[in-house]
CSV table of N, CA and C and ligand atoms in Angstrom, one decimal:
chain,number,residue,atom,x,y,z
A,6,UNK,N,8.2,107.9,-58.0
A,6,UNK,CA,9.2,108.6,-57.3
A,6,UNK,C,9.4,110.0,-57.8
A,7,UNK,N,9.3,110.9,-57.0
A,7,UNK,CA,9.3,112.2,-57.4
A,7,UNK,C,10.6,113.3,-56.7
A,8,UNK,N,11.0,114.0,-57.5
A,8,UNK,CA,12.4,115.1,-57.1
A,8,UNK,C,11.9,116.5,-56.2
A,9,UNK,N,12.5,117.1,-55.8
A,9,UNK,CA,12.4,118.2,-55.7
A,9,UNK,C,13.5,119.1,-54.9
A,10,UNK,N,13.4,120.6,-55.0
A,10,UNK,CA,14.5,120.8,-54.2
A,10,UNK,C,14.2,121.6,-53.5
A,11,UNK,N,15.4,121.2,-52.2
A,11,UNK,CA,15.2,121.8,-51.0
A,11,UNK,C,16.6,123.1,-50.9
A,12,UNK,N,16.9,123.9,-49.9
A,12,UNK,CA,18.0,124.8,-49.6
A,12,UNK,C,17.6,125.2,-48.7
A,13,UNK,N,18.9,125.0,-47.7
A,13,UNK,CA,19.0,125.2,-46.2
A,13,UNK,C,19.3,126.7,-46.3
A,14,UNK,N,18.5,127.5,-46.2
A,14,UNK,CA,18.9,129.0,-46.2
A,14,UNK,C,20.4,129.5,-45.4
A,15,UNK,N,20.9,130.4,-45.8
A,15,UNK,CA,21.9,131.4,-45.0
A,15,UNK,C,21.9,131.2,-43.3
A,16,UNK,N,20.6,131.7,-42.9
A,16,UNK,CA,20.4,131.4,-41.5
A,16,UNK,C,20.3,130.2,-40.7
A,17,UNK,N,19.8,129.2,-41.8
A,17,UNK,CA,19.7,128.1,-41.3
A,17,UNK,C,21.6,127.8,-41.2
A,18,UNK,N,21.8,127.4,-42.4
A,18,UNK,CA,23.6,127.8,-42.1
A,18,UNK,C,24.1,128.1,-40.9
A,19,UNK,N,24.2,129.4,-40.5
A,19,UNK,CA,24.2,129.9,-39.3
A,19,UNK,C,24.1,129.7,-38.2
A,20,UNK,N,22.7,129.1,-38.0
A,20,UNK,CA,22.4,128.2,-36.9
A,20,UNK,C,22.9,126.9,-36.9
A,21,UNK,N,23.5,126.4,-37.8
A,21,UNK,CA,24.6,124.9,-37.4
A,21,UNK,C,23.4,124.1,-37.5
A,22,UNK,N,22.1,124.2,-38.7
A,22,UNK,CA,21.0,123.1,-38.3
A,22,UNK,C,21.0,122.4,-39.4
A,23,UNK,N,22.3,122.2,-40.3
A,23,UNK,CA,22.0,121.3,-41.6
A,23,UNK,C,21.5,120.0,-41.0
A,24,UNK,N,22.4,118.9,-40.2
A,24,UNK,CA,22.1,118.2,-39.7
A,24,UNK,C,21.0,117.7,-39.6
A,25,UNK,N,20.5,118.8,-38.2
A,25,UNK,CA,18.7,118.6,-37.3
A,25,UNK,C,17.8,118.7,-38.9
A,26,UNK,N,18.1,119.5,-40.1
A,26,UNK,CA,17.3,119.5,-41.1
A,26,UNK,C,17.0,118.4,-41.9
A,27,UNK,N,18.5,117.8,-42.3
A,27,UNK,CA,18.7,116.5,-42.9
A,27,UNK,C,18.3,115.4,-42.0
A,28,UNK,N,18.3,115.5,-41.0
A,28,UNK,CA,18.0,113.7,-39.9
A,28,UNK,C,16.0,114.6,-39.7
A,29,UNK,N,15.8,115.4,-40.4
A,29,UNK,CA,14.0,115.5,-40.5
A,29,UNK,C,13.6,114.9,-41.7
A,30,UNK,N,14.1,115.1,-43.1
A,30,UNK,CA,14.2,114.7,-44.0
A,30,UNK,C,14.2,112.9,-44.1
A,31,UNK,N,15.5,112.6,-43.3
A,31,UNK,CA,15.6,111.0,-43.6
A,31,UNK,C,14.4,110.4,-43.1
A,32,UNK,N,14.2,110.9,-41.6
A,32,UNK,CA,13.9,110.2,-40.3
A,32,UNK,C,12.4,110.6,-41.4
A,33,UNK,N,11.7,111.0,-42.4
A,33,UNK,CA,10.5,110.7,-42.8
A,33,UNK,C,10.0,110.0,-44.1
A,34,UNK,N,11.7,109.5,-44.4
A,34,UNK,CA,11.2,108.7,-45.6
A,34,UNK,C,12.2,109.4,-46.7
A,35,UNK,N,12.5,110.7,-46.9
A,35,UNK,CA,13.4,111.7,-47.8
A,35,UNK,C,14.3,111.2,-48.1
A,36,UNK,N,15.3,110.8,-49.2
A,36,UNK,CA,16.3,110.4,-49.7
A,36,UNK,C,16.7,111.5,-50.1
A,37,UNK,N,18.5,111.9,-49.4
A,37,UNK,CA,19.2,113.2,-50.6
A,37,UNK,C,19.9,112.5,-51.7
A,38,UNK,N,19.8,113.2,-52.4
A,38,UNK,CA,20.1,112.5,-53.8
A,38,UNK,C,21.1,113.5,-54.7
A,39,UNK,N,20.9,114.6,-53.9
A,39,UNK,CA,22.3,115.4,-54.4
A,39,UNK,C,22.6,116.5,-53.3
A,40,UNK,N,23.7,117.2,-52.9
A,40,UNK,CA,24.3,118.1,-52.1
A,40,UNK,C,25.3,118.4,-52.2
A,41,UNK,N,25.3,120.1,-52.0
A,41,UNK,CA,26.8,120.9,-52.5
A,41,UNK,C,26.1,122.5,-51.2
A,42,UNK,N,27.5,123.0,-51.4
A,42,UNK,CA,27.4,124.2,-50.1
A,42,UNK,C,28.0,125.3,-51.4
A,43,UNK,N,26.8,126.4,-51.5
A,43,UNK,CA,27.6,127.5,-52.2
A,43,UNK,C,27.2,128.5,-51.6
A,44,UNK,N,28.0,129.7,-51.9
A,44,UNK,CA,27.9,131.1,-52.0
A,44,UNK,C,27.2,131.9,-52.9
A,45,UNK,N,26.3,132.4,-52.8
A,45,UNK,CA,25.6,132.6,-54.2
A,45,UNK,C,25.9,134.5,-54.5
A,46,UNK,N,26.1,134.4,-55.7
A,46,UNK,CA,25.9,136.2,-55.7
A,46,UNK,C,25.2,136.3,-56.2
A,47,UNK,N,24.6,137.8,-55.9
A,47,UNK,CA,23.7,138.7,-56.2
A,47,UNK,C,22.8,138.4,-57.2
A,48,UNK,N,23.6,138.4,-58.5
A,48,UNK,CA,23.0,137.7,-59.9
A,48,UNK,C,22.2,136.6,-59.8
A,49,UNK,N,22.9,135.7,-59.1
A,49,UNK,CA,22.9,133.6,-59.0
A,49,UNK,C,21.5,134.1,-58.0
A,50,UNK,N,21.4,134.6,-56.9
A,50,UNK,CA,19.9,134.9,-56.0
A,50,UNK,C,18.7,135.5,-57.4
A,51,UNK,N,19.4,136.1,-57.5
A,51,UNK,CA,18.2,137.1,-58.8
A,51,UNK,C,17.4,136.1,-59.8
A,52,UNK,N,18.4,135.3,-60.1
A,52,UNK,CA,17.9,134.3,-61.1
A,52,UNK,C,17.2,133.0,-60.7
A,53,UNK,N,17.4,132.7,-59.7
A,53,UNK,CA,16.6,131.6,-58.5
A,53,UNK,C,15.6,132.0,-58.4
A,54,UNK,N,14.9,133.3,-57.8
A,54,UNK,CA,13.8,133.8,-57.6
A,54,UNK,C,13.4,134.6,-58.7
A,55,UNK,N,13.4,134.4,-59.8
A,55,UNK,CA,13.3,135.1,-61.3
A,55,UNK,C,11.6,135.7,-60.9
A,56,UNK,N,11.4,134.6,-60.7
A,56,UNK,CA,9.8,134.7,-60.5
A,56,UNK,C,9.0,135.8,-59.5
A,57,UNK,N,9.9,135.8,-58.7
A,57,UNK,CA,9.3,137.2,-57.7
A,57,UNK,C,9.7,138.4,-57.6
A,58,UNK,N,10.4,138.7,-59.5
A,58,UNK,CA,11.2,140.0,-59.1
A,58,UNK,C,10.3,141.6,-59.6
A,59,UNK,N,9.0,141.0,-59.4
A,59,UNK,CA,8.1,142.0,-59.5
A,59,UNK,C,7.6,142.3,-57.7
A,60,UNK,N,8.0,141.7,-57.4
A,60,UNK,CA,7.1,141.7,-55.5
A,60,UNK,C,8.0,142.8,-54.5
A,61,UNK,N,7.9,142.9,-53.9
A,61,UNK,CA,8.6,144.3,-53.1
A,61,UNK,C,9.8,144.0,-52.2
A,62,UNK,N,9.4,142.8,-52.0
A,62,UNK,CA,10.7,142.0,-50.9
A,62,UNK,C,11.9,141.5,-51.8
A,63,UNK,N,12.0,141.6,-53.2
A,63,UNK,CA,13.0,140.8,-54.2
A,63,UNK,C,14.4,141.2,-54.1
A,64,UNK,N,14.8,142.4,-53.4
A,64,UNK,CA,15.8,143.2,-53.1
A,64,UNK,C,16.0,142.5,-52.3
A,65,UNK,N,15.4,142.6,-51.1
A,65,UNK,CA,15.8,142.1,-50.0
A,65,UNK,C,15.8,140.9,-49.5
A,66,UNK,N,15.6,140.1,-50.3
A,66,UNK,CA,15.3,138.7,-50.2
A,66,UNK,C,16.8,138.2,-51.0
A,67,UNK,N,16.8,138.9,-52.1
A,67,UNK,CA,18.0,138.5,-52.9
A,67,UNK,C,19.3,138.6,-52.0
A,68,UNK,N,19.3,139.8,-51.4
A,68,UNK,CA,20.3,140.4,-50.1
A,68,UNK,C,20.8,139.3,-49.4
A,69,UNK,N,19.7,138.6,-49.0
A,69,UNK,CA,19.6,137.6,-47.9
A,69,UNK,C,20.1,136.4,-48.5
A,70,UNK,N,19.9,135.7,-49.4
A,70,UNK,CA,19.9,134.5,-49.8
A,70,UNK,C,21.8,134.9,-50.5
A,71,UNK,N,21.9,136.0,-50.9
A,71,UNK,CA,23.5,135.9,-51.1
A,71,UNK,C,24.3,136.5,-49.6
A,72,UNK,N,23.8,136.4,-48.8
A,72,UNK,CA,24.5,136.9,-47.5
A,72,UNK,C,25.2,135.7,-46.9
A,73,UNK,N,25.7,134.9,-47.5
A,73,UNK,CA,26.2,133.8,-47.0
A,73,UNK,C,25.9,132.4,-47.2
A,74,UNK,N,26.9,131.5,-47.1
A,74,UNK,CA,26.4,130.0,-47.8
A,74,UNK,C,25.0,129.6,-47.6
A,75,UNK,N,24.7,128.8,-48.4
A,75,UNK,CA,23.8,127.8,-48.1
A,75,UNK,C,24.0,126.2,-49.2
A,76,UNK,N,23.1,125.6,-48.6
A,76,UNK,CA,23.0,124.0,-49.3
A,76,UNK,C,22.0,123.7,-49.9
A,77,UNK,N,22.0,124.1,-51.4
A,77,UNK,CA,20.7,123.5,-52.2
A,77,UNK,C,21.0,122.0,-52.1
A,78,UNK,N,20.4,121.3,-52.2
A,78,UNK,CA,19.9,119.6,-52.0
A,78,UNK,C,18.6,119.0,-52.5
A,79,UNK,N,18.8,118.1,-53.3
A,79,UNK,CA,17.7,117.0,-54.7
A,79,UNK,C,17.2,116.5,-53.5
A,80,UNK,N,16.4,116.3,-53.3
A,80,UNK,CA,15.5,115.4,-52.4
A,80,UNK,C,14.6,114.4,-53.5
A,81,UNK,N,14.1,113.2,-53.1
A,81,UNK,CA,13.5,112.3,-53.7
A,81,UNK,C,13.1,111.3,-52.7
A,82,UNK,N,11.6,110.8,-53.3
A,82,UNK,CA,10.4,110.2,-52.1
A,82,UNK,C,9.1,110.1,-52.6
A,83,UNK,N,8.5,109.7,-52.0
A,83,UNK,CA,7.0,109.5,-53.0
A,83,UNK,C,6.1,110.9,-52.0
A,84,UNK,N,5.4,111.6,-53.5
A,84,UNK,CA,5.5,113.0,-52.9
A,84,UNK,C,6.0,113.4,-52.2
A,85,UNK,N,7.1,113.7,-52.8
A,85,UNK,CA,8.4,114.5,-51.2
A,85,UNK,C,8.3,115.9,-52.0
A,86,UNK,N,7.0,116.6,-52.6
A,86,UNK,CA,7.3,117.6,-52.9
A,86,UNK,C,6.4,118.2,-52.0
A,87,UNK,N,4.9,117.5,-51.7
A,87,UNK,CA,4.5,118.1,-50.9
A,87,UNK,C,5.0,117.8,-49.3
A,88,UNK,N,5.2,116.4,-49.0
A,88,UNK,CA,6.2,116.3,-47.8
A,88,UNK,C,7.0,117.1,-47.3
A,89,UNK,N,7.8,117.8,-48.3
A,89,UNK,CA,9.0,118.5,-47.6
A,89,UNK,C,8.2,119.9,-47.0
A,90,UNK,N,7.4,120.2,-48.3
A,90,UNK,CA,6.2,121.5,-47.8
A,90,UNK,C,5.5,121.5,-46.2
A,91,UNK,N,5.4,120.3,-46.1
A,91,UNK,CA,4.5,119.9,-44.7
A,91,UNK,C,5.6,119.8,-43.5
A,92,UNK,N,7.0,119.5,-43.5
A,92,UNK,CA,8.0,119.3,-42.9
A,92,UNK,C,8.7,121.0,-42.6
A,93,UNK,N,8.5,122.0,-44.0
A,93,UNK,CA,8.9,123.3,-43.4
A,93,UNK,C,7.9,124.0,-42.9
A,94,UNK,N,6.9,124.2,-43.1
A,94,UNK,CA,5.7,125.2,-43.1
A,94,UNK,C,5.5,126.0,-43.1
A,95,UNK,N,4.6,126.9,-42.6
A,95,UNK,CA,4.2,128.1,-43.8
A,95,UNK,C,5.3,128.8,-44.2
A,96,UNK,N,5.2,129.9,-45.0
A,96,UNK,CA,6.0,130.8,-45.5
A,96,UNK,C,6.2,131.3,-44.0
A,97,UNK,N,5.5,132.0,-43.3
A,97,UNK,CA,5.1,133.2,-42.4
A,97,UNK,C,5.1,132.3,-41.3
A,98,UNK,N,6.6,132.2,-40.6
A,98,UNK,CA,6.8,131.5,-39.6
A,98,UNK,C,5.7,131.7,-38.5
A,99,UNK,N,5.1,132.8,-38.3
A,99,UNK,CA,3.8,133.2,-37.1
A,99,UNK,C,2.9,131.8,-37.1
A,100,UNK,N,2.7,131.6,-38.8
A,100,UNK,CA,1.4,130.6,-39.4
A,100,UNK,C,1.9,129.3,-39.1
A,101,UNK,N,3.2,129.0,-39.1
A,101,UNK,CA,3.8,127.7,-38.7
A,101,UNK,C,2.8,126.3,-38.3
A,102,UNK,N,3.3,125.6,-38.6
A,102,UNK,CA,2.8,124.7,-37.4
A,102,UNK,C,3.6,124.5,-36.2
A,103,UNK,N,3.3,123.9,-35.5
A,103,UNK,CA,4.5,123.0,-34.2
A,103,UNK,C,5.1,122.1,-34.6
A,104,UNK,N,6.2,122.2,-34.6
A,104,UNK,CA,7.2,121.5,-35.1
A,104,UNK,C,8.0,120.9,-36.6
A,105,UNK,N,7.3,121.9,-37.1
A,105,UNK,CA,7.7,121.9,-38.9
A,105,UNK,C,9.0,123.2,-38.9
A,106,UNK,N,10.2,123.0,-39.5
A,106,UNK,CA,11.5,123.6,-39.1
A,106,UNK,C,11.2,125.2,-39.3
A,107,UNK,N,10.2,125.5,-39.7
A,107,UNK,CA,10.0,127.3,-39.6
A,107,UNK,C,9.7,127.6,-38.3
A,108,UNK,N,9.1,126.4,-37.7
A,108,UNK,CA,8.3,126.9,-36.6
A,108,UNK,C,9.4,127.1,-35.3
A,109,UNK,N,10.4,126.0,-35.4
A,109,UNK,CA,11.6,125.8,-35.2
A,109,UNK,C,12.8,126.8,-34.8
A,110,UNK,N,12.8,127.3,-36.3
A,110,UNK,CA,14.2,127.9,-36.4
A,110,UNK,C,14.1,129.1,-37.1
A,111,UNK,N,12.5,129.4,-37.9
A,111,UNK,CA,12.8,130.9,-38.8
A,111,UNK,C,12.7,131.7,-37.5
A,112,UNK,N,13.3,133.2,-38.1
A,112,UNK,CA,13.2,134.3,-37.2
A,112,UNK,C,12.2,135.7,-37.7
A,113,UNK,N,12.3,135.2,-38.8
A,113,UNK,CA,11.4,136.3,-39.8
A,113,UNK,C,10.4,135.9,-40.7
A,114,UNK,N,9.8,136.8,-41.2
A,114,UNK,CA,8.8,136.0,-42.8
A,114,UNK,C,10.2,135.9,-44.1
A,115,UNK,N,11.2,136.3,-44.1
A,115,UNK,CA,12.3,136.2,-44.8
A,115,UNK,C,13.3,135.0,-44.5
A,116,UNK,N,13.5,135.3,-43.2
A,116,UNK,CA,14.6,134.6,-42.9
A,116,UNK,C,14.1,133.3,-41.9
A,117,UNK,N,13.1,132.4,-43.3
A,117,UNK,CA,12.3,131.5,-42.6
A,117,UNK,C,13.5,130.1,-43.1
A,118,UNK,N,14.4,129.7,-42.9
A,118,UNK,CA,15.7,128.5,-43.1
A,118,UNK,C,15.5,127.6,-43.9
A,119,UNK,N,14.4,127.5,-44.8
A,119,UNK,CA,14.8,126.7,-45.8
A,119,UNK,C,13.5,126.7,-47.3
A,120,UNK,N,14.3,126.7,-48.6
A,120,UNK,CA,13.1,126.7,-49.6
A,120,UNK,C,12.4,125.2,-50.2
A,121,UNK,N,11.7,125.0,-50.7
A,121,UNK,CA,11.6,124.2,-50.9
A,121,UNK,C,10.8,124.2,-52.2
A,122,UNK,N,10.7,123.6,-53.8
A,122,UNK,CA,10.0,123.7,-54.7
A,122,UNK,C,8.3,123.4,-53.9
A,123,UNK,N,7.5,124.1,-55.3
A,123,UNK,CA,5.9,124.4,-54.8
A,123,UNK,C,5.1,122.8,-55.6
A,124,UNK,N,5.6,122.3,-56.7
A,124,UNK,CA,4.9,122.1,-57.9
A,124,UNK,C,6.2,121.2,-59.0
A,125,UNK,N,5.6,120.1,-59.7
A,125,UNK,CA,6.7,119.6,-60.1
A,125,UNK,C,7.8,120.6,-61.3
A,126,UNK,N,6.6,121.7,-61.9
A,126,UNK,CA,7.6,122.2,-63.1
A,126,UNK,C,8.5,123.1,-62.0
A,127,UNK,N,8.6,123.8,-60.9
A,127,UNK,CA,9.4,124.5,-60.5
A,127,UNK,C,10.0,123.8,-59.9
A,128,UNK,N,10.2,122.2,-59.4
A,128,UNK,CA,11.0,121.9,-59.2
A,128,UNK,C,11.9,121.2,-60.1
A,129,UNK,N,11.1,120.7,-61.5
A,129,UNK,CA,12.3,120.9,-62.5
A,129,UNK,C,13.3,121.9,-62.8
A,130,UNK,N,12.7,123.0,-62.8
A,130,UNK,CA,13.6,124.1,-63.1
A,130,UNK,C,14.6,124.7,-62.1
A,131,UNK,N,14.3,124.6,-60.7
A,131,UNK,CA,15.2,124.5,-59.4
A,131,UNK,C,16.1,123.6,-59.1
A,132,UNK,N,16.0,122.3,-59.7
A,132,UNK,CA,16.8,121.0,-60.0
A,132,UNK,C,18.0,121.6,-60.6
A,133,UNK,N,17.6,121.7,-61.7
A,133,UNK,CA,18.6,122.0,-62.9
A,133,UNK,C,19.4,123.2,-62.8
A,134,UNK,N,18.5,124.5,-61.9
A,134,UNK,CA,19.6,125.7,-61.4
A,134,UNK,C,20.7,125.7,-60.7
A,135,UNK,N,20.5,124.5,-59.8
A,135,UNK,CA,22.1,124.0,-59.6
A,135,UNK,C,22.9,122.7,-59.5
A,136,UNK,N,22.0,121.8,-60.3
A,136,UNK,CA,22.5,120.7,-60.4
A,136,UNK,C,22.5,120.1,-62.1
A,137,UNK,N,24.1,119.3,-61.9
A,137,UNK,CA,23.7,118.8,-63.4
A,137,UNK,C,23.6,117.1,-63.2
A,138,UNK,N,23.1,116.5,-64.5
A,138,UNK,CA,22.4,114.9,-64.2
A,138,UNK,C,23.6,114.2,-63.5
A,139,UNK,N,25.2,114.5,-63.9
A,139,UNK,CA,25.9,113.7,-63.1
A,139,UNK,C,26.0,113.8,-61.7
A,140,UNK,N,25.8,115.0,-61.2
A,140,UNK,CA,25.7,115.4,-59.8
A,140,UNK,C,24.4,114.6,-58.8
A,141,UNK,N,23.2,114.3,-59.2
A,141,UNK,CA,22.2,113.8,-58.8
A,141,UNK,C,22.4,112.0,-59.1
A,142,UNK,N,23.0,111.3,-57.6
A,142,UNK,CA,22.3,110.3,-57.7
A,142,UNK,C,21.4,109.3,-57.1
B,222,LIG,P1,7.9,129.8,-49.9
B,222,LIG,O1,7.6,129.0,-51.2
B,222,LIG,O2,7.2,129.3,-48.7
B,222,LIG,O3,9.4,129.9,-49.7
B,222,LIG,O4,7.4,131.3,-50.2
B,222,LIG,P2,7.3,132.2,-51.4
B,222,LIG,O5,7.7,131.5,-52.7
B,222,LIG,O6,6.0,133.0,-51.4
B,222,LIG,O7,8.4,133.3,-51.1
B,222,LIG,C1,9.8,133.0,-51.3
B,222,LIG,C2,10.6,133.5,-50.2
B,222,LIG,O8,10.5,135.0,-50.1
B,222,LIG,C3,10.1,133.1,-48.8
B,222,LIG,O9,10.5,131.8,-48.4
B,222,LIG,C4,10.7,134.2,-47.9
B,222,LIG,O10,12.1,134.0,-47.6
B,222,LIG,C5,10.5,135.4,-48.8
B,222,LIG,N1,9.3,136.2,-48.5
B,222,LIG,C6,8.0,135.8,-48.8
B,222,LIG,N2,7.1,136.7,-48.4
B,222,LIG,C7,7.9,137.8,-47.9
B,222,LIG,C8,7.5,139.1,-47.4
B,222,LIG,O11,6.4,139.5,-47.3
B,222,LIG,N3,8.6,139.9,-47.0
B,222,LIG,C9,9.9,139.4,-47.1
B,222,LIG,N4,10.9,140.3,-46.7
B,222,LIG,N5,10.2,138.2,-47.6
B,222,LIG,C10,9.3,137.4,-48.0
């Protein structure tokens, strides 16, 4: 059984698609295992994407991802790390597939609706950025 995490981006927010996102998740086997709705600031974005704060979009990405709630959520499944990967699709909603929730609902290569860990160590470390062991069950 493996963890990972997912977050319904700002836009996705927006669009009122937690739901449509969560009944893709179940309806394929996905268990949530943890869920909370924050606001994130500036800082709390910065430190989420620690990793990409050399790339040219990190300003603006950070902009985005504090521009309004979203829902980080534990997912758990047998490989639900690459599952969930296969369920949003590419980064670059153009590259999408049909029917994978970027293809769906992004509007940009930014403002594609939802993250999702790549790999188990980043999704330990994405676990833990906003969840603690009593919050995950
Ligand atoms: P992911 O794992 O598919 O989310 O993609 P990455 O880890 O490569 O990038 C993290 C997030 O940064 C993406 O989900 C996008 O929201 C954003 N992003 C990626 N590439 C670009 C880009 O070229 N321009 C902008 N503005 N945002 C990007």
């Amino acid at each position: 059984m493996e963890r990972t995490l997912s977050i319904i981006k700002p836009d996705g927010v927006k669009q009122a698609v937690i739901g449509e996102v969560i009944k893709r998740f179940e309806a394929n086997g996905i268990r949530v295992a943890a869920m909370k709705m924050i606001h994130m600031t500036k800082e709390q974005a910065q430190g989420f994407y620690a990793v990409h704060k050399e790339r040219p979009f990190f300003d603006s990405l950070t902009d985005f991802m504090c521009s309004g709630p979203c829902v980080p959520m534990v997912l758990e499944g047998d490989d639900v790390i690459a599952k969930n990967r296969e369920l949003m699709g590419a980064t670059n909603y153009k590259e999408a597939a049909e029917g994978t929730l970027r293809f769906d609902f992004a509007s940009s290569i930014e403002s594609n609706i939802v993250h999702g860990s790549d790999a188990p160590d980043t999704a330990a470390f994405e676990i833990g950025y906003f969840f603690n062991s009593f919050e995950i069950v």
